[in-house]
């Protein structure tokens, strides 16, 4: 047994030596490959700088100014000065003169005259280089150079304003002349660069090479190709040279082994290491590689056992809109976003702080000490600052915010679970009061949370006990003054604890997920109520939470089928804020609904972004002007002008216009004169049960 253990140790040492040699060899190769990559990048930058220098040498020239700013270009001078330069010194392939609109006035490629005036022939990379720096090119003395894909191949290209060497350009109008010089990448150039930077077999390839490659990217961001080369293997050469010495060292080590190895000790070591690895896995979040909820609980338990009395502060972070990322871009993109944000949070954690991923889109940070609260506030601010900018994830750029809650206290005064509950309550308050903000826990927040939980439970029970009703507000035809339709609005008159207004219970339904059931109840009840009244159209508000549901369109279709309500009589209203926050999902949902025959209205227009661009893109059937705008037409000339403009825009786009919030005869008259198609407001009737609305309708 001892002999076998000794043999095992010898084999292990030999394997370790060779593994070390292999590791050193690999690392040496990696270092050399990294150096080569830096050299190739330096070669690329050197080539760009050469073109940049050529532009300076030729564009900053008094003779050039005298020639190119004439009413008519001297073509012979241009060719003899610049066009023939290709044959003389082979410093460039193409040279062009552009006007103030960046159109080609004259050009020569390899000594031949170039036809065509648009710079698109010089590639998207050059177009981006020009248009990104157009103002600077006109007004400044800067030269810009980069890489582009021309019709003849990939080229290094530069552009600069033709100007005198000293003083200002004496041109008092918008006239400008720009010199463009390009040098195409070819084998001779690559060979020269390879020799200069000691890179073997430097070549241009359309795809990454199996050996080593560096991408060539243009100013437009597109990858035009790759510079590839044959990497050297200095590590392998050194390993081969040292192999004989390694063998001698291994033999010497085997001879020096005089102490036997106990198998039991080795087994215990392996067992302890396996337990440690298993424990690390159990306490680590697999996606973000941060500690998980269990690790945090164990840490808090340890602190509680020690009886620490210093202040502890907990920061609870919930990402706003993460579900939309998963729904729109897929869960793989959502996972990448979690990893990106986890790395960003890790970089911002204060010293001695513990950052954990609680699960899903939730993170938490705990820190102790006399300045724990101060550190927590600084960390929360840093997180919000980071998320105030778009987050790059792969090839996408995502906009996301966070709702943050902070709770501080001693574990002597409250348990660790209570401290986290308080931070969670504060986070929840941030979410329901606008998101993208930080809230500090106090006792009043606890009362608000308990109130919302009570309402949430009451909604759940009220749906079961049929406590909700659907009331209706008339929608009036502006021309005939007859009732053309109704808008369905939910009410809760039979709540055991007393009636609640929609503004009190609908936000709770949205944040708790009960809006899906409540919204379908309103849609189904309204369709059933309006089926017999064939000359009335039905409008139903749709919550943003419902619109995010990928099965929403199918659910609407099922309700219409079950109630036998014609889709052509139904109009669903969606708010403009959700449309702009989730344009791809909104566009798909609107198209699906309209394909079923259901109309879609943009609600609360004028209360937010009010963009003509998205009106054209989403092709709504109706625009509903918000009462905050329509209700001011009789007292605010600007509001009246905005309503008139909105009606004209909607008419041009083939959309009907409904004005909300009509409260008096003067507003009615002005909105009719503005050209609104339909009117709605308390002037006609507040929301009432359908029977009451129909009873007021003229026979």
XYZ file of C-alpha atoms in Angstrom:
699
model
C 0.000 0.000 0.000
C 2.834 2.389 0.911
C 4.642 1.451 -2.312
C 1.575 2.167 -4.373
C 1.131 5.478 -2.582
C 4.766 6.350 -3.346
C 4.299 5.448 -7.013
C 1.191 7.598 -7.063
C 3.072 10.535 -5.581
C 5.905 10.185 -8.128
C 3.429 10.092 -10.982
C 1.658 13.084 -9.498
C 4.879 15.086 -9.255
C 5.869 14.235 -12.828
C 2.401 15.155 -14.054
C 2.535 18.377 -12.038
C 5.887 19.320 -13.546
C 4.689 18.709 -17.056
C 1.421 20.467 -16.343
C 3.351 23.445 -14.995
C 5.546 23.408 -18.080
C 2.459 23.251 -20.258
C 0.846 26.099 -18.314
C 3.951 28.267 -18.601
C 4.134 27.443 -22.304
C 0.487 28.317 -22.809
C 0.784 31.567 -20.874
C 3.886 32.500 -22.865
C 2.003 31.853 -26.083
C -0.950 33.909 -24.814
C 1.328 36.825 -23.891
C 2.978 36.722 -27.300
C -0.393 36.509 -29.031
C -1.610 39.504 -27.024
C 1.526 41.406 -28.015
C 0.904 40.500 -31.652
C -2.694 41.700 -31.398
C -1.467 45.018 -29.977
C 1.061 45.242 -32.795
C -1.626 44.640 -35.420
C -3.816 47.285 -33.820
C -0.813 49.586 -33.857
C -0.279 48.790 -37.541
C -3.891 49.682 -38.277
C -3.605 52.954 -36.358
C -0.303 53.716 -38.082
C -1.940 53.277 -41.491
C -4.824 55.526 -40.472
C -2.330 58.106 -39.192
C -0.421 57.981 -42.479
C -3.564 58.835 -44.423
C -4.325 61.530 -41.835
C -0.861 63.006 -42.369
C -1.281 62.867 -46.178
C -4.522 64.847 -45.881
C -2.789 67.494 -43.747
C 0.143 67.738 -46.171
C -2.131 68.250 -49.180
C -5.193 70.030 -47.743
C -3.336 72.672 -45.714
C -1.751 74.326 -48.740
C -2.118 77.846 -50.097
C -1.822 76.744 -53.753
C -4.613 74.215 -53.229
C -6.836 76.945 -51.746
C -6.225 79.170 -54.776
C -7.117 76.361 -57.188
C -10.129 74.589 -55.652
C -12.100 77.660 -54.525
C -12.317 79.016 -58.059
C -15.751 79.079 -59.723
C -14.518 76.351 -62.067
C -12.054 73.660 -61.061
C -8.781 73.390 -62.946
C -8.973 69.679 -63.768
C -5.464 69.577 -65.216
C -3.986 71.072 -62.061
C -5.925 68.602 -59.894
C -4.718 65.649 -61.945
C -1.099 66.770 -62.193
C -0.958 67.651 -58.508
C -2.941 64.836 -56.898
C -4.232 62.393 -59.525
C -0.773 61.576 -60.874
C 0.576 61.124 -57.343
C -0.608 57.526 -57.390
C 1.938 56.669 -60.077
C 4.778 58.642 -58.556
C 5.068 57.424 -54.975
C 2.193 54.976 -54.448
C 1.243 56.675 -51.166
C -2.456 56.506 -51.979
C -4.905 55.023 -54.461
C -7.714 57.540 -54.576
C -8.026 61.288 -54.147
C -11.247 63.313 -54.251
C -12.404 66.903 -53.885
C -15.811 67.413 -52.219
C -18.034 70.490 -52.056
C -19.805 71.982 -49.035
C -22.580 69.388 -49.342
C -19.981 66.601 -49.370
C -20.659 65.795 -53.018
C -17.794 64.676 -55.258
C -16.619 67.530 -57.528
C -13.568 65.704 -58.852
C -11.981 62.362 -58.148
C -9.186 60.101 -59.312
C -8.635 56.445 -58.452
C -5.279 54.951 -59.437
C -4.784 57.691 -62.004
C -8.219 57.303 -63.618
C -10.990 59.903 -63.438
C -13.869 58.887 -61.104
C -17.485 59.429 -62.141
C -20.398 59.874 -59.768
C -21.090 62.679 -57.319
C -22.388 60.900 -54.199
C -19.956 59.809 -51.518
C -21.768 56.502 -51.128
C -19.176 55.106 -53.558
C -16.643 55.609 -50.734
C -18.589 53.341 -48.394
C -20.792 53.557 -45.321
C -17.779 53.947 -43.076
C -16.726 57.127 -44.863
C -20.306 58.431 -44.899
C -20.524 57.951 -41.125
C -17.111 59.591 -40.652
C -18.311 62.620 -42.609
C -21.783 63.025 -41.167
C -20.695 62.440 -37.569
C -18.136 65.250 -37.911
C -19.806 67.456 -40.532
C -20.032 70.575 -38.363
C -16.465 70.217 -37.107
C -15.186 69.763 -40.663
C -16.906 72.980 -41.744
C -15.774 75.162 -38.849
C -12.604 73.594 -37.465
C -9.138 72.667 -38.576
C -9.406 69.030 -37.594
C -8.645 66.145 -39.941
C -10.593 62.906 -39.626
C -9.437 59.489 -40.802
C -10.764 55.970 -40.544
C -11.570 52.771 -42.411
C -14.240 52.189 -45.049
C -15.433 49.611 -47.586
C -15.308 51.187 -51.052
C -16.384 49.655 -54.331
C -12.765 48.578 -54.880
C -12.111 47.134 -51.434
C -11.291 48.081 -47.860
C -9.385 51.354 -47.592
C -7.871 53.697 -45.057
C -9.412 57.075 -45.790
C -9.145 60.629 -44.495
C -10.881 63.947 -45.037
C -10.045 67.540 -44.217
C -10.995 71.080 -45.148
C -8.744 72.608 -47.815
C -7.417 75.745 -46.120
C -4.371 78.026 -46.058
C -1.361 77.194 -43.970
C -1.650 80.406 -41.998
C -4.659 82.491 -41.097
C -8.328 81.882 -41.731
C -10.013 80.624 -44.868
C -11.191 83.761 -46.666
C -14.526 82.394 -47.836
C -17.512 84.422 -46.606
C -20.324 82.117 -47.662
C -21.074 78.437 -47.147
C -18.649 77.322 -49.893
C -16.256 74.644 -48.680
C -13.849 72.283 -50.420
C -12.677 69.102 -48.761
C -9.803 66.848 -49.748
C -10.306 63.099 -49.392
C -7.390 60.672 -49.682
C -7.752 56.894 -49.539
C -5.305 54.049 -49.603
C -6.597 50.566 -50.352
C -5.413 47.630 -48.295
C -3.389 45.260 -50.463
C -0.843 42.496 -50.053
C 2.129 44.810 -50.531
C 0.928 47.121 -47.760
C 0.255 44.191 -45.414
C 3.688 42.723 -46.119
C 5.314 46.065 -45.319
C 3.312 46.367 -42.095
C 4.150 42.780 -41.149
C 7.872 43.420 -41.601
C 7.676 46.685 -39.661
C 5.789 45.234 -36.706
C 7.322 41.703 -36.852
C 4.046 39.932 -37.634
C 4.147 36.746 -39.674
C 1.826 36.221 -42.637
C -0.286 39.329 -42.043
C -3.288 39.116 -44.378
C -6.823 40.410 -44.901
C -9.622 37.852 -44.395
C -13.414 38.201 -44.583
C -13.927 36.130 -41.419
C -11.897 35.568 -38.233
C -8.970 33.257 -38.841
C -8.440 30.028 -36.926
C -5.123 31.453 -35.760
C -5.363 35.111 -34.707
C -7.425 38.020 -35.984
C -8.246 41.668 -35.269
C -11.438 43.182 -36.726
C -11.367 46.180 -39.041
C -14.252 48.419 -37.988
C -15.512 51.517 -39.771
C -16.895 54.710 -38.242
C -20.394 53.323 -38.847
C -19.644 50.439 -36.511
C -19.702 47.731 -39.183
C -16.985 45.092 -39.266
C -15.416 45.193 -42.737
C -13.036 42.292 -42.393
C -10.205 40.976 -40.257
C -6.438 41.313 -40.211
C -5.207 37.793 -39.531
C -1.718 36.475 -38.912
C 0.164 33.318 -38.026
C 0.956 33.401 -34.294
C 4.358 32.349 -33.092
C 4.662 29.670 -30.427
C 7.600 30.757 -28.217
C 6.193 28.820 -25.267
C 6.101 25.549 -27.167
C 9.661 26.064 -28.383
C 10.865 26.743 -24.844
C 8.969 23.730 -23.485
C 10.592 21.453 -26.037
C 14.031 22.781 -25.155
C 13.430 22.273 -21.389
C 11.853 18.801 -21.560
C 15.132 16.960 -20.861
C 15.750 19.043 -17.737
C 12.205 18.412 -16.571
C 12.785 14.674 -16.843
C 15.923 14.924 -14.721
C 14.054 17.001 -12.125
C 11.254 14.451 -12.009
C 13.697 11.607 -11.472
C 15.457 13.555 -8.714
C 12.135 14.316 -7.034
C 11.214 10.614 -7.153
C 14.503 9.645 -5.515
C 14.013 12.212 -2.761
C 10.582 10.870 -1.833
C 11.310 8.947 1.419
C 8.130 9.638 3.316
C 5.148 7.458 2.554
C 1.714 8.894 1.877
C -1.253 7.872 3.906
C -4.230 7.084 1.705
C -6.607 8.055 4.438
C -5.141 11.593 4.660
C -5.494 12.007 0.933
C -9.078 10.791 1.117
C -9.899 13.202 3.929
C -8.350 16.048 1.971
C -10.432 15.259 -1.103
C -13.562 14.955 1.001
C -12.991 18.318 2.682
C -12.314 19.990 -0.654
C -15.455 18.486 -2.188
C -17.561 19.687 0.735
C -16.156 23.182 0.370
C -16.902 23.257 -3.352
C -20.421 21.968 -2.789
C -20.980 24.611 -0.141
C -19.672 27.362 -2.427
C -22.020 26.192 -5.175
C -24.962 26.142 -2.766
C -24.248 29.711 -1.619
C -23.545 31.219 -5.059
C -26.013 32.393 -7.680
C -25.268 30.391 -10.828
C -25.940 33.250 -13.263
C -24.358 36.338 -11.682
C -21.798 34.461 -9.540
C -22.835 36.647 -6.615
C -23.737 35.239 -3.203
C -27.375 34.142 -3.150
C -30.218 34.584 -0.648
C -29.089 31.562 1.382
C -25.570 33.014 1.750
C -27.061 36.261 3.035
C -29.287 34.474 5.541
C -26.308 32.535 6.898
C -24.254 35.717 7.152
C -27.021 37.440 9.099
C -27.406 34.414 11.376
C -23.681 34.548 12.147
C -23.880 38.261 12.934
C -26.894 37.706 15.200
C -25.077 34.970 17.121
C -22.124 37.273 17.701
C -24.505 39.842 19.179
C -23.170 42.737 17.116
C -24.864 45.960 18.190
C -23.538 48.239 15.445
C -25.873 49.620 12.812
C -26.722 47.484 9.795
C -28.132 48.931 6.585
C -29.868 46.971 3.829
C -30.353 48.225 0.250
C -33.036 46.327 -1.669
C -32.980 46.746 -5.480
C -35.705 45.665 -7.900
C -35.169 46.226 -11.643
C -38.034 48.087 -13.325
C -39.158 46.680 -16.671
C -37.097 43.470 -16.521
C -40.141 41.381 -17.454
C -40.524 43.457 -20.610
C -36.911 42.689 -21.546
C -37.611 38.966 -21.248
C -40.880 39.252 -23.176
C -39.464 41.385 -26.000
C -35.848 40.199 -26.350
C -36.036 36.699 -24.841
C -34.706 35.142 -21.640
C -31.162 34.806 -22.994
C -30.957 38.583 -23.360
C -32.508 38.923 -19.891
C -29.795 36.667 -18.450
C -27.103 38.759 -20.162
C -28.655 41.896 -18.668
C -28.581 40.358 -15.164
C -24.889 39.500 -15.580
C -24.071 43.007 -16.862
C -25.907 44.729 -14.019
C -24.430 42.352 -11.438
C -20.917 43.259 -12.618
C -21.776 46.969 -12.447
C -23.213 46.651 -8.929
C -20.196 44.641 -7.789
C -17.909 47.498 -8.878
C -19.944 49.966 -6.791
C -20.286 48.031 -3.522
C -18.648 49.907 -0.632
C -15.819 48.267 1.261
C -17.014 45.505 3.633
C -20.432 45.506 1.937
C -22.072 42.238 0.847
C -23.895 42.201 -2.490
C -26.280 39.321 -3.213
C -28.740 38.372 -5.912
C -32.005 37.604 -4.173
C -33.475 35.987 -7.277
C -35.117 37.069 -10.518
C -34.527 40.797 -10.961
C -33.840 41.531 -7.275
C -30.520 42.381 -5.629
C -29.631 43.362 -2.084
C -26.606 44.927 -0.405
C -25.895 44.809 3.309
C -23.249 46.775 5.185
C -22.512 47.424 8.835
C -20.692 50.040 10.839
C -21.188 53.555 12.158
C -21.486 54.962 8.613
C -23.593 52.131 7.207
C -26.512 54.405 6.322
C -24.226 56.868 4.567
C -22.562 54.095 2.548
C -25.951 52.636 1.602
C -27.216 55.984 0.340
C -24.066 56.487 -1.731
C -24.368 52.982 -3.193
C -28.038 53.519 -4.093
C -27.192 56.809 -5.779
C -24.389 55.178 -7.778
C -26.773 52.430 -8.940
C -29.378 54.951 -10.118
C -26.673 56.986 -11.886
C -25.490 53.864 -13.722
C -29.000 52.877 -14.777
C -29.854 56.410 -15.908
C -27.843 55.634 -19.043
C -28.644 52.901 -21.617
C -27.088 49.552 -20.672
C -25.152 47.856 -23.511
C -25.968 44.126 -23.644
C -24.345 42.324 -26.546
C -25.394 44.097 -29.735
C -28.399 45.696 -28.019
C -28.722 48.784 -25.848
C -31.410 48.462 -23.189
C -33.094 51.128 -21.069
C -33.902 49.961 -17.566
C -34.274 51.565 -14.155
C -34.484 50.347 -10.575
C -36.709 50.860 -7.563
C -34.581 50.960 -4.401
C -35.508 50.702 -0.739
C -33.173 51.290 2.218
C -33.705 50.248 5.814
C -31.225 50.709 8.665
C -31.115 49.505 12.245
C -29.415 47.274 14.767
C -30.054 43.519 14.811
C -30.538 43.964 18.561
C -33.612 46.154 17.951
C -35.101 44.086 15.121
C -34.451 40.714 13.535
C -32.617 40.337 10.245
C -35.817 39.226 8.505
C -37.601 42.339 9.811
C -34.787 44.570 8.518
C -35.136 43.032 5.076
C -38.915 43.302 5.227
C -38.581 47.018 5.877
C -36.171 47.453 2.961
C -38.626 45.531 0.775
C -41.493 47.814 1.866
C -39.406 50.893 1.022
C -38.504 49.399 -2.376
C -42.167 48.684 -3.078
C -43.018 52.310 -2.282
C -40.389 53.445 -4.804
C -41.970 51.217 -7.427
C -45.539 52.439 -6.933
C -44.568 56.131 -6.753
C -42.817 56.378 -10.080
C -39.905 53.885 -10.145
C -36.292 54.827 -10.748
C -35.895 56.251 -7.246
C -34.790 55.488 -3.670
C -37.091 55.367 -0.621
C -35.981 55.189 3.025
C -38.116 53.111 5.359
C -40.217 54.697 8.083
C -43.264 53.553 10.038
C -45.688 55.352 7.713
C -44.565 53.178 4.799
C -45.519 50.090 6.756
C -49.057 51.428 7.138
C -49.246 52.138 3.405
C -48.052 48.620 2.612
C -50.595 47.056 4.941
C -53.331 49.186 3.375
C -52.359 48.009 -0.117
C -52.221 44.388 1.009
C -55.724 44.764 2.435
C -56.997 46.201 -0.854
C -55.222 43.461 -2.800
C -56.898 40.734 -0.733
C -60.249 42.529 -1.042
C -59.895 42.658 -4.861
C -59.155 38.951 -4.975
C -62.202 38.193 -2.818
C -64.356 40.754 -4.653
C -63.775 39.032 -7.987
C -64.959 35.774 -6.464
C -68.015 37.373 -4.762
C -68.996 39.469 -7.807
C -68.642 42.793 -5.978
C -67.544 44.755 -9.057
C -69.803 46.505 -11.544
C -69.273 48.073 -14.955
C -70.643 51.594 -15.423
C -70.714 53.516 -18.669
C -70.128 57.073 -19.852
C -71.745 58.171 -23.124
C -69.658 59.042 -26.169
C -71.528 61.641 -28.271
C -71.381 62.141 -32.024
C -70.256 65.766 -32.491
C -72.397 66.378 -35.568
C -75.726 64.781 -34.594
C -75.297 65.195 -30.797
C -76.605 61.626 -30.526
C -75.026 58.920 -28.369
C -72.710 56.929 -30.648
C -71.170 54.672 -28.032
C -70.122 54.236 -24.424
C -66.900 53.784 -22.479
C -66.878 50.947 -19.932
C -65.506 51.868 -16.486
C -65.136 49.550 -13.495
C -66.699 50.406 -10.122
C -66.625 48.636 -6.737
C -69.857 49.587 -4.966
C -70.426 46.348 -3.014
C -67.098 46.170 -1.182
C -67.793 45.089 2.448
C -65.320 47.649 3.787
C -66.896 50.493 1.826
C -66.748 51.615 -1.784
C -63.331 52.500 -3.215
C -62.682 54.780 -6.176
C -60.890 53.332 -9.223
C -57.836 55.511 -8.556
C -57.425 53.667 -5.241
C -57.794 50.044 -6.306
C -56.673 49.916 -9.970
C -52.974 50.724 -9.190
C -53.022 47.930 -6.590
C -54.524 45.546 -9.141
C -51.817 46.453 -11.652
C -48.874 45.928 -9.302
C -50.296 42.708 -7.844
C -51.142 41.101 -11.193
C -54.887 41.048 -10.443
C -55.458 43.499 -13.303
C -55.464 40.551 -15.719
C -58.564 39.029 -14.101
C -60.184 42.403 -13.392
C -59.592 43.635 -16.946
C -61.087 40.495 -18.499
C -64.094 40.813 -16.171
C -64.740 44.368 -17.403
C -64.328 43.366 -21.057
C -66.607 40.324 -20.760
C -69.311 42.138 -18.742
C -69.308 45.141 -21.102
C -69.575 42.949 -24.187
C -72.514 41.065 -22.647
C -74.265 44.328 -21.698
C -73.853 45.942 -25.137
C -74.691 42.970 -27.371
C -78.418 43.907 -27.694
C -77.685 47.569 -28.474
C -76.401 47.209 -32.009
C -76.153 50.926 -32.754
C -73.739 51.617 -29.869
C -69.983 51.130 -30.021
C -68.058 49.982 -26.954
C -64.757 51.464 -25.693
C -62.751 49.634 -23.018
C -59.568 50.860 -21.297
C -56.644 48.445 -21.377
C -54.044 48.504 -18.607
C -50.357 48.502 -19.648
C -49.990 45.289 -17.643
C -52.679 43.644 -19.812
C -51.006 44.891 -22.979
C -47.716 43.301 -21.916
C -49.428 39.895 -21.740
C -48.308 37.978 -24.889
C -51.654 36.123 -24.853
C -53.759 39.286 -24.545
C -54.963 39.312 -28.170
C -56.079 35.673 -27.915
C -57.964 36.413 -24.685
C -59.817 39.293 -26.353
C -60.747 37.028 -29.259
C -62.102 34.380 -26.840
C -64.240 36.947 -24.995
C -65.702 38.198 -28.282
C -66.465 34.643 -29.323
C -68.035 33.698 -25.987
C -70.242 36.816 -25.840
C -71.031 36.935 -29.597
C -70.030 40.607 -29.551
C -68.965 41.917 -33.008
C -65.290 42.878 -33.079
C -66.147 45.847 -35.344
C -68.081 47.481 -32.480
C -65.216 47.184 -29.982
C -62.510 49.805 -29.459
C -59.666 49.183 -26.999
C -57.909 52.200 -25.480
C -54.195 52.137 -24.643
C -52.117 54.929 -23.084
C -49.341 56.620 -25.038
C -46.782 56.145 -22.231
C -46.876 52.366 -22.589
C -46.730 52.560 -26.391
C -43.473 54.527 -26.196
C -41.941 52.394 -23.444
C -42.600 49.126 -25.297
C -42.880 49.989 -28.998
C -42.176 46.536 -30.452
C -44.671 44.698 -28.241
C -47.262 47.468 -28.662
C -46.924 47.435 -32.449
C -47.362 43.654 -32.613
C -50.412 43.738 -30.301
C -52.075 46.577 -32.252
C -51.580 44.758 -35.539
C -53.015 41.523 -34.132
C -56.055 43.292 -32.662
C -56.779 45.214 -35.850
C -56.485 42.015 -37.884
C -59.360 40.655 -35.764
C -61.466 43.708 -36.637
C -61.047 45.453 -33.282
C -60.279 49.178 -33.335
C -57.464 50.630 -31.185
C -57.567 54.138 -29.690
C -54.693 56.152 -28.234
C -55.934 57.393 -24.856
C -54.858 60.544 -22.966
C -53.261 62.163 -26.043
C -51.771 65.535 -25.123
C -50.923 64.490 -21.582
C -47.481 63.130 -22.419
C -45.187 62.792 -25.432
C -47.735 63.552 -28.202
C -45.408 62.556 -31.042
C -46.598 62.643 -34.652
C -44.002 60.014 -35.507
C -45.516 57.285 -33.387
C -49.048 58.212 -34.566
C -47.949 57.364 -38.098
C -46.089 54.232 -37.015
C -48.837 52.679 -34.913
C -51.778 53.655 -37.137
C -54.401 54.102 -34.418
C -58.064 54.270 -35.364
C -58.891 57.011 -32.868
C -57.070 59.671 -30.865
C -58.663 60.585 -27.524
C -57.596 64.102 -26.529
C -57.013 64.162 -22.777
C -59.338 66.259 -20.628
C -56.331 68.202 -19.336
C -56.115 69.714 -22.834
C -59.686 69.528 -24.169
C -61.104 70.906 -20.901
C -59.144 74.172 -21.301
C -60.261 75.192 -24.795
C -62.680 77.816 -23.417
C -60.098 79.458 -21.164
C -56.716 78.893 -22.832
C -56.079 79.986 -26.417
C -52.973 77.821 -26.610
C -54.982 74.729 -25.611
C -57.552 75.526 -28.309
C -54.780 75.908 -30.894
C -53.280 72.561 -29.844
C -56.652 70.847 -30.163
C -57.143 72.362 -33.641
C -53.676 71.170 -34.651
C -54.308 67.689 -33.263
C -57.574 67.390 -35.226
C -55.836 68.425 -38.447
C -53.025 65.919 -37.888
C -55.470 63.122 -37.075
C -57.580 63.934 -40.133
C -54.482 63.825 -42.339
C -53.625 60.406 -40.888
C -57.179 59.100 -41.323
C -57.876 58.902 -37.588
C -61.032 59.892 -35.717
C -60.788 62.306 -32.762
C -62.641 62.020 -29.450
C -62.377 64.893 -26.961
C -62.640 63.945 -23.285
C -63.549 66.159 -20.342
C -66.349 68.257 -21.913
C -67.998 70.089 -19.012
C -69.940 73.058 -20.479
C -71.688 74.414 -23.557
C -68.770 76.681 -24.490
C -66.324 73.768 -24.601
C -68.835 71.736 -26.620
C -69.145 74.466 -29.241
C -65.400 75.083 -29.558
C -64.575 71.374 -29.831
C -67.237 70.916 -32.499
C -65.828 73.867 -34.444
C -62.341 72.373 -34.108
C -63.592 69.303 -35.992
C -63.715 66.670 -33.225
C -65.687 63.605 -34.300
C -66.914 62.513 -30.869
C -67.237 64.104 -27.436
C -67.256 62.738 -23.908
C -67.548 64.314 -20.482
C -69.679 65.222 -17.485
C -71.561 67.798 -19.569
C -73.352 64.861 -21.145
C -73.285 62.456 -18.193
C -70.994 61.087 -15.509
C -70.421 57.306 -15.544
C -73.656 55.527 -14.658
C -75.160 52.035 -14.864
C -76.168 51.147 -18.421
C -79.884 51.238 -17.632
C -79.589 54.832 -16.412
C -77.607 55.879 -19.484
C -80.136 54.279 -21.844
C -83.079 55.837 -19.970
C -81.666 59.314 -20.659
C -81.285 58.533 -24.322
C -83.916 60.202 -26.531
C -86.530 57.777 -27.810
